Amino acid sequence: MAVDTTIPASVRHRNPGAMGLGKSAKLFGATKVTTLNDGYGNTIATFPTMVDGAGAMWHLLRTGSYFGMTIWQALYRWGGGEALAKAGKAQLARERTDGYAASIERYSRFRRDDKITAEWLEDPVKAIEFGKAMARHEAGQEYPMTDAQWDEAPAHFMTALARGRAPRAPARAGGRSSARG
């Protein structure tokens, strides 16, 4: 079956943060990884639901090597800046990160020099605001999660943080993309 590339990869894979298949992704049920045809060799994990994908995004930011970084530093790593710099494309890495940070600043209260802290990752209102801004940037458009799905995702994340495992999010209308890829 042909992949509908008019649908952003982060939407096709129910992955608001467009993250790869690491420990946090696996914790939230991702089992498949796809290499994107983006010219950079990036990979993306596929989640059972968008709620799972959002929970995994916050989990990685909270427990991974991103915690305590400034948003700019985290976006540099998240967006592949380190790999680009190692490949001799440091200027491109900075430009891409500056664009990502500008997008976060445009669509949220957060600024590139703010640190990633437990206080705002564990606050549902702030986490959702940041998550929506990240998801919008990754998709290149507003991410198609409903308000109910965004509202459910922080509790999903906090349960995983407390228990070391993610609860299974119930399947909801709109929680799965009809496109596969």
Coordinates of N, CA, C and O in Angstrom, one line a residue:
M1 N 0.8 -1.2 0.0 CA 0.0 0.0 0.0 C 0.9 1.2 0.0 O 1.8 1.3 0.8
A2 N 0.6 2.2 -0.8 CA 1.4 3.4 -0.9 C 1.1 4.3 0.3 O 0.0 4.4 0.8
V3 N 2.1 5.0 0.7 CA 2.0 5.9 1.9 C 1.5 7.2 1.3 O 2.1 7.8 0.4
D4 N 0.5 7.8 2.0 CA 0.0 9.1 1.6 C 0.9 10.2 2.3 O 0.7 10.5 3.4
T5 N 1.9 10.7 1.5 CA 2.8 11.6 2.1 C 2.3 13.0 2.2 O 3.0 13.9 2.6
T6 N 1.0 13.2 1.8 CA 0.4 14.5 2.0 C 0.0 14.6 3.5 O -0.3 15.7 4.0
I7 N -0.1 13.5 4.2 CA -0.3 13.5 5.6 C 1.0 13.5 6.3 O 1.9 12.6 6.1
P8 N 1.3 14.5 7.2 CA 2.6 14.5 7.9 C 2.9 13.2 8.6 O 2.1 12.5 9.2
A9 N 4.2 12.8 8.6 CA 4.7 11.6 9.2 C 4.2 11.5 10.7 O 3.8 10.5 11.2
S10 N 4.3 12.6 11.4 CA 4.0 12.6 12.8 C 2.5 12.3 13.0 O 2.1 11.7 14.0
V11 N 1.7 12.6 12.1 CA 0.2 12.3 12.1 C 0.0 10.8 11.7 O -0.7 10.0 12.4
R12 N 0.6 10.4 10.6 CA 0.5 9.0 10.1 C 0.9 8.0 11.2 O 0.3 6.9 11.3
H13 N 1.9 8.4 12.0 CA 2.5 7.5 13.0 C 1.9 7.7 14.4 O 2.5 7.1 15.4
R14 N 0.9 8.6 14.5 CA 0.3 8.9 15.8 C 1.4 9.3 16.8 O 1.4 8.9 18.0
N15 N 2.3 10.2 16.4 CA 3.5 10.5 17.1 C 3.7 12.0 17.1 O 4.5 12.6 16.3
P16 N 3.0 12.7 18.0 CA 3.1 14.2 18.0 C 4.5 14.8 18.1 O 4.7 15.9 17.5
G17 N 5.4 14.1 18.7 CA 6.8 14.6 18.8 C 7.7 14.1 17.7 O 8.9 14.5 17.7
A18 N 7.2 13.3 16.8 CA 8.0 12.7 15.7 C 9.2 12.0 16.3 O 10.3 12.1 15.7
M19 N 9.1 11.3 17.4 CA 10.3 10.7 18.1 C 10.6 9.3 17.5 O 9.7 8.7 16.9
G20 N 11.8 8.9 17.7 CA 12.2 7.6 17.3 C 11.8 6.5 18.2 O 11.1 6.8 19.2
L21 N 12.2 5.3 18.0 CA 11.8 4.2 18.8 C 12.9 3.9 19.9 O 13.8 3.1 19.7
G22 N 12.8 4.6 21.0 CA 13.6 4.4 22.1 C 12.8 3.9 23.3 O 11.7 3.4 23.2
K23 N 13.5 3.9 24.5 CA 12.9 3.4 25.7 C 11.5 4.0 26.0 O 10.5 3.3 26.3
S24 N 11.4 5.4 25.9 CA 10.1 6.0 26.2 C 9.1 5.6 25.2 O 7.9 5.4 25.6
A25 N 9.4 5.5 23.9 CA 8.4 5.1 22.9 C 7.9 3.7 23.2 O 6.7 3.4 23.1
K26 N 8.9 2.8 23.5 CA 8.5 1.4 23.7 C 7.6 1.3 25.0 O 6.6 0.5 25.0
L27 N 7.9 2.1 26.0 CA 7.1 2.1 27.2 C 5.6 2.5 26.9 O 4.7 1.9 27.5
F28 N 5.4 3.3 25.9 CA 4.0 3.7 25.5 C 3.5 2.9 24.3 O 2.6 3.4 23.7
G29 N 4.1 1.8 24.1 CA 3.5 0.8 23.1 C 4.0 0.9 21.7 O 3.5 0.2 20.8
A30 N 4.9 1.7 21.4 CA 5.5 1.8 20.0 C 6.3 0.5 19.8 O 7.1 0.1 20.6
T31 N 6.1 -0.1 18.6 CA 6.8 -1.3 18.3 C 7.4 -1.2 16.9 O 8.3 -2.1 16.6
K32 N 7.1 -0.3 16.1 CA 7.5 -0.2 14.8 C 8.3 1.1 14.6 O 7.9 2.2 15.1
V33 N 9.3 1.1 13.8 CA 10.1 2.3 13.4 C 10.2 2.3 11.9 O 10.3 1.3 11.2
T34 N 10.0 3.5 11.4 CA 10.1 3.7 9.9 C 11.2 4.8 9.6 O 11.3 5.8 10.3
T35 N 12.0 4.5 8.6 CA 12.9 5.5 8.2 C 12.2 6.4 7.2 O 11.6 6.0 6.3
L36 N 12.3 7.7 7.5 CA 11.7 8.7 6.7 C 12.5 9.1 5.5 O 13.7 9.0 5.5
N37 N 11.8 9.4 4.4 CA 12.4 9.8 3.2 C 12.6 11.4 3.2 O 12.0 12.1 2.5
D38 N 13.4 11.8 4.2 CA 13.5 13.2 4.5 C 14.9 13.8 4.1 O 15.2 14.9 4.3
G39 N 15.8 12.9 3.6 CA 17.1 13.3 3.2 C 18.1 13.3 4.4 O 19.3 13.6 4.2
Y40 N 17.6 13.0 5.6 CA 18.5 13.1 6.7 C 18.6 11.7 7.4 O 19.3 11.5 8.4
G41 N 17.8 10.7 6.9 CA 17.8 9.4 7.5 C 17.1 9.3 8.9 O 17.3 8.4 9.6
N42 N 16.2 10.3 9.2 CA 15.5 10.3 10.4 C 14.5 9.1 10.5 O 14.0 8.7 9.4
T43 N 14.3 8.6 11.7 CA 13.3 7.6 11.9 C 12.2 8.1 12.8 O 12.4 9.0 13.5
I44 N 11.1 7.4 12.7 CA 9.9 7.7 13.5 C 9.3 6.5 14.0 O 9.1 5.5 13.3
A45 N 8.8 6.5 15.3 CA 8.1 5.4 15.9 C 6.6 5.5 15.6 O 6.1 6.6 15.5
T46 N 6.0 4.4 15.6 CA 4.5 4.3 15.4 C 3.9 3.9 16.7 O 4.3 2.9 17.3
F47 N 2.9 4.7 17.2 CA 2.2 4.5 18.4 C 0.8 3.9 18.2 O 0.2 4.2 17.2
P48 N 0.3 3.2 19.2 CA -1.1 2.7 19.1 C -2.1 3.8 19.0 O -3.1 3.7 18.2
T49 N -1.9 4.9 19.7 CA -2.8 6.0 19.7 C -2.0 7.3 19.8 O -0.8 7.3 20.2
M50 N -2.6 8.4 19.5 CA -2.0 9.7 19.6 C -1.7 10.1 21.1 O -0.7 10.7 21.4
V51 N -2.6 9.6 21.9 CA -2.4 9.8 23.4 C -1.2 9.1 23.8 O -0.4 9.7 24.6
D52 N -0.9 7.9 23.4 CA 0.3 7.2 23.7 C 1.5 8.0 23.2 O 2.5 8.1 23.9
G53 N 1.4 8.5 22.0 CA 2.5 9.3 21.4 C 2.8 10.5 22.2 O 4.0 10.9 22.5
A54 N 1.8 11.3 22.7 CA 2.0 12.5 23.5 C 2.6 12.1 24.8 O 3.5 12.8 25.3
G55 N 2.1 11.0 25.4 CA 2.7 10.6 26.7 C 4.1 10.3 26.6 O 4.9 10.6 27.5
A56 N 4.5 9.6 25.5 CA 5.9 9.2 25.3 C 6.8 10.4 25.1 O 7.9 10.5 25.6
M57 N 6.3 11.4 24.4 CA 7.0 12.7 24.2 C 7.4 13.3 25.6 O 8.5 13.7 25.8
W58 N 6.4 13.5 26.4 CA 6.6 14.1 27.7 C 7.5 13.2 28.6 O 8.4 13.7 29.3
H59 N 7.3 11.9 28.5 CA 8.2 11.0 29.3 C 9.6 11.1 28.9 O 10.5 11.2 29.7
L60 N 9.9 11.2 27.6 CA 11.3 11.3 27.2 C 11.9 12.7 27.6 O 13.0 12.7 28.1
L61 N 11.1 13.7 27.5 CA 11.6 15.0 28.0 C 11.8 15.1 29.5 O 12.7 15.7 30.0
R62 N 11.0 14.3 30.2 CA 11.1 14.3 31.7 C 12.1 13.4 32.2 O 12.8 13.6 33.2
T63 N 12.3 12.2 31.6 CA 13.2 11.2 32.1 C 14.5 11.0 31.3 O 15.4 10.4 31.8
G64 N 14.5 11.5 30.1 CA 15.6 11.3 29.2 C 16.7 12.3 29.4 O 16.7 13.1 30.4
S65 N 17.6 12.4 28.5 CA 18.7 13.3 28.6 C 18.4 14.8 28.3 O 19.2 15.6 28.2
Y66 N 17.1 15.0 28.1 CA 16.6 16.4 27.8 C 16.3 17.2 29.1 O 16.3 18.4 29.1
F67 N 16.0 16.5 30.2 CA 15.6 17.1 31.4 C 16.6 18.1 31.9 O 17.8 17.7 32.0
G68 N 16.2 19.3 32.2 CA 17.2 20.3 32.8 C 17.8 21.1 31.7 O 18.5 22.2 32.0
M69 N 17.7 20.8 30.5 CA 18.3 21.6 29.4 C 17.4 22.8 29.1 O 16.2 22.8 29.5
T70 N 18.0 23.8 28.4 CA 17.1 24.8 27.9 C 16.3 24.2 26.8 O 16.7 23.2 26.2
I71 N 15.2 24.9 26.5 CA 14.4 24.4 25.3 C 15.2 24.4 24.1 O 15.1 23.4 23.3
W72 N 16.0 25.4 23.8 CA 16.8 25.4 22.6 C 17.8 24.2 22.6 O 17.9 23.5 21.6
Q73 N 18.5 23.9 23.7 CA 19.4 22.8 23.7 C 18.6 21.5 23.5 O 19.1 20.6 22.7
A74 N 17.5 21.3 24.1 CA 16.7 20.1 23.9 C 16.2 20.0 22.4 O 16.3 18.9 21.8
L75 N 15.8 21.1 21.8 CA 15.3 21.0 20.4 C 16.5 20.7 19.5 O 16.3 20.1 18.5
Y76 N 17.7 21.2 19.8 CA 18.9 20.9 19.0 C 19.1 19.4 19.0 O 19.3 18.8 17.9
R77 N 19.0 18.8 20.1 CA 19.2 17.3 20.2 C 18.0 16.6 19.6 O 18.2 15.7 18.8
W78 N 16.8 17.0 19.9 CA 15.6 16.4 19.4 C 15.5 16.4 17.9 O 15.1 15.5 17.3
G79 N 15.9 17.6 17.3 CA 15.8 17.8 15.9 C 17.0 17.3 15.1 O 17.1 17.6 13.9
G80 N 17.9 16.6 15.8 CA 19.0 16.0 15.0 C 20.2 16.9 14.9 O 21.1 16.7 14.0
G81 N 20.2 18.0 15.6 CA 21.3 19.0 15.5 C 22.7 18.4 15.8 O 23.6 18.7 15.1
E82 N 22.8 17.5 16.8 CA 24.1 16.9 17.1 C 24.6 16.1 15.9 O 25.8 16.2 15.6
A83 N 23.7 15.3 15.3 CA 24.1 14.5 14.2 C 24.5 15.4 13.0 O 25.5 15.1 12.3
L84 N 23.8 16.5 12.7 CA 24.1 17.4 11.6 C 25.5 18.0 11.9 O 26.3 18.1 10.9
A85 N 25.7 18.4 13.1 CA 27.0 19.1 13.4 C 28.1 18.1 13.2 O 29.2 18.5 12.6
K86 N 28.0 16.9 13.6 CA 29.0 15.9 13.4 C 29.3 15.6 11.9 O 30.4 15.2 11.5
A87 N 28.2 15.8 11.1 CA 28.4 15.6 9.7 C 28.9 16.9 9.0 O 28.8 17.0 7.7
G88 N 29.3 17.9 9.8 CA 29.9 19.1 9.2 C 28.9 20.1 8.8 O 29.2 21.0 8.1
K89 N 27.6 20.0 9.3 CA 26.6 20.9 9.0 C 26.1 21.7 10.2 O 24.9 21.8 10.5
A90 N 27.0 22.2 11.0 CA 26.7 22.9 12.2 C 25.8 24.1 12.0 O 24.9 24.4 12.8
Q91 N 26.0 24.9 10.9 CA 25.2 26.0 10.7 C 23.8 25.6 10.4 O 22.8 26.3 10.9
L92 N 23.6 24.6 9.6 CA 22.3 24.1 9.3 C 21.6 23.6 10.6 O 20.4 23.9 10.8
A93 N 22.3 23.0 11.5 CA 21.8 22.5 12.7 C 21.3 23.7 13.6 O 20.2 23.6 14.1
R94 N 22.1 24.7 13.6 CA 21.6 25.9 14.4 C 20.4 26.6 13.8 O 19.5 27.0 14.5
E95 N 20.4 26.7 12.5 CA 19.3 27.3 11.8 C 18.0 26.6 12.0 O 16.9 27.1 12.2
R96 N 18.1 25.2 11.9 CA 16.9 24.4 12.1 C 16.4 24.5 13.5 O 15.2 24.6 13.7
T97 N 17.3 24.5 14.4 CA 16.9 24.7 15.9 C 16.3 26.0 16.1 O 15.4 26.1 16.9
D98 N 16.9 27.1 15.6 CA 16.4 28.4 15.7 C 14.9 28.5 15.2 O 14.1 29.1 15.8
G99 N 14.7 27.8 14.1 CA 13.3 27.8 13.5 C 12.4 27.0 14.4 O 11.2 27.5 14.6
Y100 N 12.8 25.9 15.0 CA 12.0 25.1 15.9 C 11.7 26.0 17.1 O 10.5 26.0 17.6
A101 N 12.7 26.6 17.7 CA 12.5 27.4 18.9 C 11.6 28.6 18.6 O 10.7 28.9 19.5
A102 N 11.7 29.2 17.5 CA 10.8 30.3 17.1 C 9.3 29.8 17.0 O 8.4 30.5 17.4
S103 N 9.1 28.6 16.5 CA 7.8 28.0 16.5 C 7.2 27.8 17.9 O 6.1 28.1 18.1
I104 N 8.1 27.2 18.8 CA 7.6 27.0 20.1 C 7.2 28.4 20.8 O 6.2 28.5 21.4
E105 N 8.1 29.4 20.5 CA 7.8 30.7 21.1 C 6.5 31.3 20.5 O 5.7 32.0 21.2
R106 N 6.2 31.1 19.2 CA 5.1 31.6 18.6 C 3.8 31.0 19.1 O 2.7 31.6 19.3
Y107 N 3.8 29.7 19.4 CA 2.6 29.0 19.8 C 2.5 28.6 21.3 O 1.6 27.8 21.6
S108 N 3.4 29.1 22.1 CA 3.3 28.9 23.5 C 3.9 30.0 24.3 O 4.5 30.9 23.8
R109 N 3.8 29.9 25.6 CA 4.4 30.9 26.5 C 5.9 30.7 26.7 O 6.5 31.5 27.4
F110 N 6.4 29.5 26.3 CA 7.7 29.1 26.5 C 8.7 29.8 25.6 O 8.4 30.1 24.5
R111 N 9.9 30.1 26.2 CA 11.0 30.7 25.4 C 12.2 29.8 25.3 O 12.4 28.9 26.1
R112 N 13.0 30.0 24.3 CA 14.1 29.1 24.0 C 15.1 29.0 25.2 O 15.7 27.9 25.3
D113 N 15.2 29.9 26.1 CA 16.1 29.9 27.2 C 15.5 29.3 28.4 O 16.2 29.1 29.4
D114 N 14.2 29.0 28.4 CA 13.5 28.3 29.6 C 14.1 26.9 29.7 O 14.4 26.2 28.7
K115 N 14.2 26.5 30.9 CA 14.7 25.1 31.2 C 13.5 24.1 31.3 O 12.4 24.5 31.7
I116 N 13.8 22.9 30.8 CA 12.8 21.9 30.9 C 12.8 21.4 32.4 O 13.8 20.9 32.8
T117 N 11.6 21.6 33.0 CA 11.6 21.3 34.5 C 10.4 20.4 34.8 O 9.4 20.3 34.0
A118 N 10.5 19.7 35.9 CA 9.4 18.9 36.4 C 8.1 19.7 36.6 O 7.0 19.3 36.3
E119 N 8.3 20.9 37.1 CA 7.2 21.8 37.5 C 6.3 22.0 36.3 O 5.1 21.9 36.4
W120 N 6.8 22.3 35.1 CA 5.9 22.5 34.0 C 5.6 21.2 33.2 O 4.5 21.1 32.6
L121 N 6.4 20.2 33.2 CA 6.1 19.0 32.5 C 5.0 18.2 33.2 O 4.2 17.5 32.6
E122 N 5.0 18.4 34.6 CA 4.0 17.7 35.4 C 2.7 18.5 35.6 O 1.8 18.1 36.3
D123 N 2.7 19.7 35.1 CA 1.5 20.6 35.1 C 0.7 20.4 33.8 O 1.2 20.7 32.8
P124 N -0.5 19.8 33.9 CA -1.2 19.4 32.6 C -1.4 20.6 31.7 O -1.2 20.5 30.5
V125 N -1.7 21.8 32.2 CA -2.0 23.0 31.4 C -0.7 23.3 30.6 O -0.7 23.6 29.4
K126 N 0.4 23.4 31.3 CA 1.7 23.8 30.7 C 2.2 22.7 29.8 O 2.7 23.0 28.7
A127 N 2.1 21.4 30.2 CA 2.5 20.3 29.4 C 1.8 20.3 28.0 O 2.4 20.1 27.0
I128 N 0.5 20.5 28.1 CA -0.4 20.4 26.9 C 0.0 21.6 26.0 O 0.2 21.4 24.8
E129 N 0.2 22.8 26.6 CA 0.6 23.9 25.7 C 1.9 23.7 25.0 O 2.0 23.9 23.8
F130 N 2.9 23.2 25.7 CA 4.2 22.9 25.1 C 4.1 21.7 24.1 O 4.6 21.8 23.0
G131 N 3.3 20.7 24.5 CA 3.1 19.6 23.6 C 2.5 20.0 22.3 O 2.9 19.5 21.2
K132 N 1.4 20.8 22.4 CA 0.8 21.3 21.2 C 1.7 22.1 20.3 O 1.7 21.9 19.0
A133 N 2.5 22.9 20.9 CA 3.5 23.7 20.1 C 4.5 22.8 19.4 O 4.8 23.0 18.2
M134 N 5.0 21.8 20.1 CA 6.0 20.9 19.5 C 5.3 20.1 18.4 O 5.9 19.9 17.3
A135 N 4.1 19.6 18.7 CA 3.4 18.8 17.7 C 3.1 19.6 16.4 O 3.2 19.1 15.3
R136 N 2.7 20.8 16.6 CA 2.4 21.7 15.5 C 3.7 21.9 14.6 O 3.6 21.8 13.4
H137 N 4.8 22.1 15.3 CA 6.0 22.2 14.5 C 6.4 21.0 13.7 O 6.7 21.0 12.6
E138 N 6.3 19.8 14.4 CA 6.7 18.6 13.8 C 5.7 18.2 12.6 O 6.2 17.7 11.6
A139 N 4.5 18.6 12.7 CA 3.5 18.3 11.7 C 3.5 19.4 10.6 O 3.0 19.1 9.5
G140 N 4.0 20.6 10.9 CA 3.9 21.7 10.0 C 2.5 22.2 9.9 O 2.1 23.0 9.0
Q141 N 1.6 21.9 10.8 CA 0.2 22.3 10.9 C -0.3 22.0 12.3 O 0.4 21.3 13.1
E142 N -1.5 22.5 12.6 CA -2.0 22.1 13.9 C -2.2 20.6 13.9 O -2.6 20.0 13.0
Y143 N -1.8 20.0 15.1 CA -1.8 18.5 15.2 C -3.3 18.1 15.4 O -4.0 18.7 16.3
P144 N -3.7 17.0 14.8 CA -5.2 16.7 14.8 C -5.6 15.8 16.0 O -6.3 14.8 15.9
M145 N -5.1 16.2 17.2 CA -5.6 15.6 18.4 C -6.8 16.4 19.0 O -6.7 17.7 18.9
T146 N -7.8 15.8 19.5 CA -8.9 16.5 20.0 C -8.5 17.1 21.4 O -7.5 16.6 22.0
D147 N -9.3 18.0 21.9 CA -9.0 18.6 23.2 C -9.1 17.4 24.3 O -8.3 17.4 25.2
A148 N -10.0 16.5 24.1 CA -10.2 15.4 25.0 C -8.9 14.5 25.0 O -8.5 14.1 26.1
Q149 N -8.4 14.3 23.8 CA -7.1 13.5 23.8 C -6.0 14.2 24.4 O -5.2 13.6 25.2
W150 N -5.8 15.5 24.2 CA -4.8 16.3 24.8 C -5.0 16.3 26.3 O -4.0 16.2 27.1
D151 N -6.2 16.4 26.8 CA -6.5 16.4 28.2 C -6.2 15.0 28.9 O -5.8 15.0 30.0
E152 N -6.4 14.0 28.1 CA -6.1 12.6 28.7 C -4.6 12.3 28.7 O -4.1 11.6 29.6
A153 N -3.8 12.8 27.8 CA -2.4 12.5 27.7 C -1.6 12.8 28.9 O -0.7 11.9 29.3
P154 N -1.7 13.9 29.6 CA -0.9 14.2 30.8 C -1.1 13.1 31.9 O -0.1 12.7 32.6
A155 N -2.3 12.7 32.1 CA -2.5 11.6 33.2 C -1.9 10.3 32.7 O -1.3 9.6 33.6
H156 N -1.9 10.0 31.5 CA -1.3 8.9 30.9 C 0.2 8.9 31.2 O 0.8 7.9 31.6
F157 N 0.8 10.1 30.9 CA 2.2 10.3 31.2 C 2.6 10.2 32.6 O 3.5 9.5 33.0
M158 N 1.8 10.8 33.5 CA 2.1 10.8 34.9 C 1.9 9.4 35.5 O 2.7 9.0 36.4
T159 N 1.0 8.6 35.0 CA 0.9 7.2 35.5 C 2.1 6.4 35.1 O 2.7 5.7 35.9
A160 N 2.6 6.6 33.9 CA 3.9 5.9 33.5 C 5.1 6.4 34.3 O 5.9 5.6 34.7
L161 N 5.1 7.7 34.6 CA 6.2 8.2 35.4 C 6.2 7.6 36.8 O 7.3 7.2 37.3
A162 N 5.0 7.5 37.4 CA 4.9 6.9 38.8 C 5.1 5.4 38.8 O 5.7 4.9 39.8
R163 N 4.6 4.7 37.8 CA 4.6 3.2 37.9 C 5.7 2.6 37.0 O 6.0 1.4 37.1
G164 N 6.4 3.4 36.2 CA 7.4 2.8 35.3 C 6.8 2.1 34.1 O 7.5 1.4 33.4
R165 N 5.5 2.2 33.9 CA 4.8 1.6 32.8 C 3.6 2.4 32.4 O 3.0 3.1 33.2
A166 N 3.3 2.4 31.1 CA 2.2 3.2 30.7 C 0.9 2.4 30.6 O 0.9 1.3 30.3
P167 N -0.2 3.1 31.0 CA -1.5 2.4 30.9 C -1.8 2.4 29.4 O -1.3 3.3 28.6
R168 N -2.6 1.5 29.0 CA -3.1 1.5 27.6 C -4.2 2.6 27.4 O -5.2 2.5 28.1
A169 N -4.0 3.5 26.5 CA -5.0 4.5 26.3 C -6.2 3.8 25.5 O -5.9 3.0 24.6
P170 N -7.4 4.2 25.8 CA -8.5 3.6 25.1 C -8.5 4.1 23.7 O -8.2 5.3 23.5
A171 N -8.9 3.3 22.7 CA -9.0 3.8 21.3 C -10.2 4.7 21.2 O -11.2 4.5 21.8
R172 N -10.0 5.8 20.6 CA -11.0 6.8 20.4 C -11.1 7.2 19.0 O -10.1 7.1 18.2
A173 N -12.2 7.7 18.6 CA -12.4 8.2 17.2 C -11.4 9.3 17.0 O -11.2 10.1 17.8
G174 N -10.7 9.2 15.9 CA -9.7 10.2 15.6 C -8.3 9.9 16.3 O -7.4 10.6 16.0
G175 N -8.3 8.8 17.1 CA -7.0 8.5 17.8 C -6.0 7.8 16.9 O -4.9 7.7 17.1
R176 N -6.5 7.2 15.8 CA -5.7 6.5 14.8 C -5.8 7.2 13.5 O -6.9 7.6 13.1
S177 N -4.8 7.3 12.8 CA -4.8 7.8 11.4 C -5.2 6.6 10.5 O -4.7 5.5 10.7
S178 N -5.9 6.9 9.5 CA -6.3 5.8 8.6 C -5.1 5.5 7.6 O -5.0 4.5 7.0
A179 N -4.2 6.4 7.6 CA -3.0 6.2 6.7 C -2.0 5.4 7.5 O -1.8 5.5 8.7
R180 N -1.3 4.5 6.8 CA -0.2 3.7 7.4 C 1.1 4.1 6.7 O 1.1 4.4 5.5
G181 N 2.2 3.9 7.4 CA 3.4 4.1 6.7 C 4.6 4.1 7.5 O 4.7 4.1 8.6

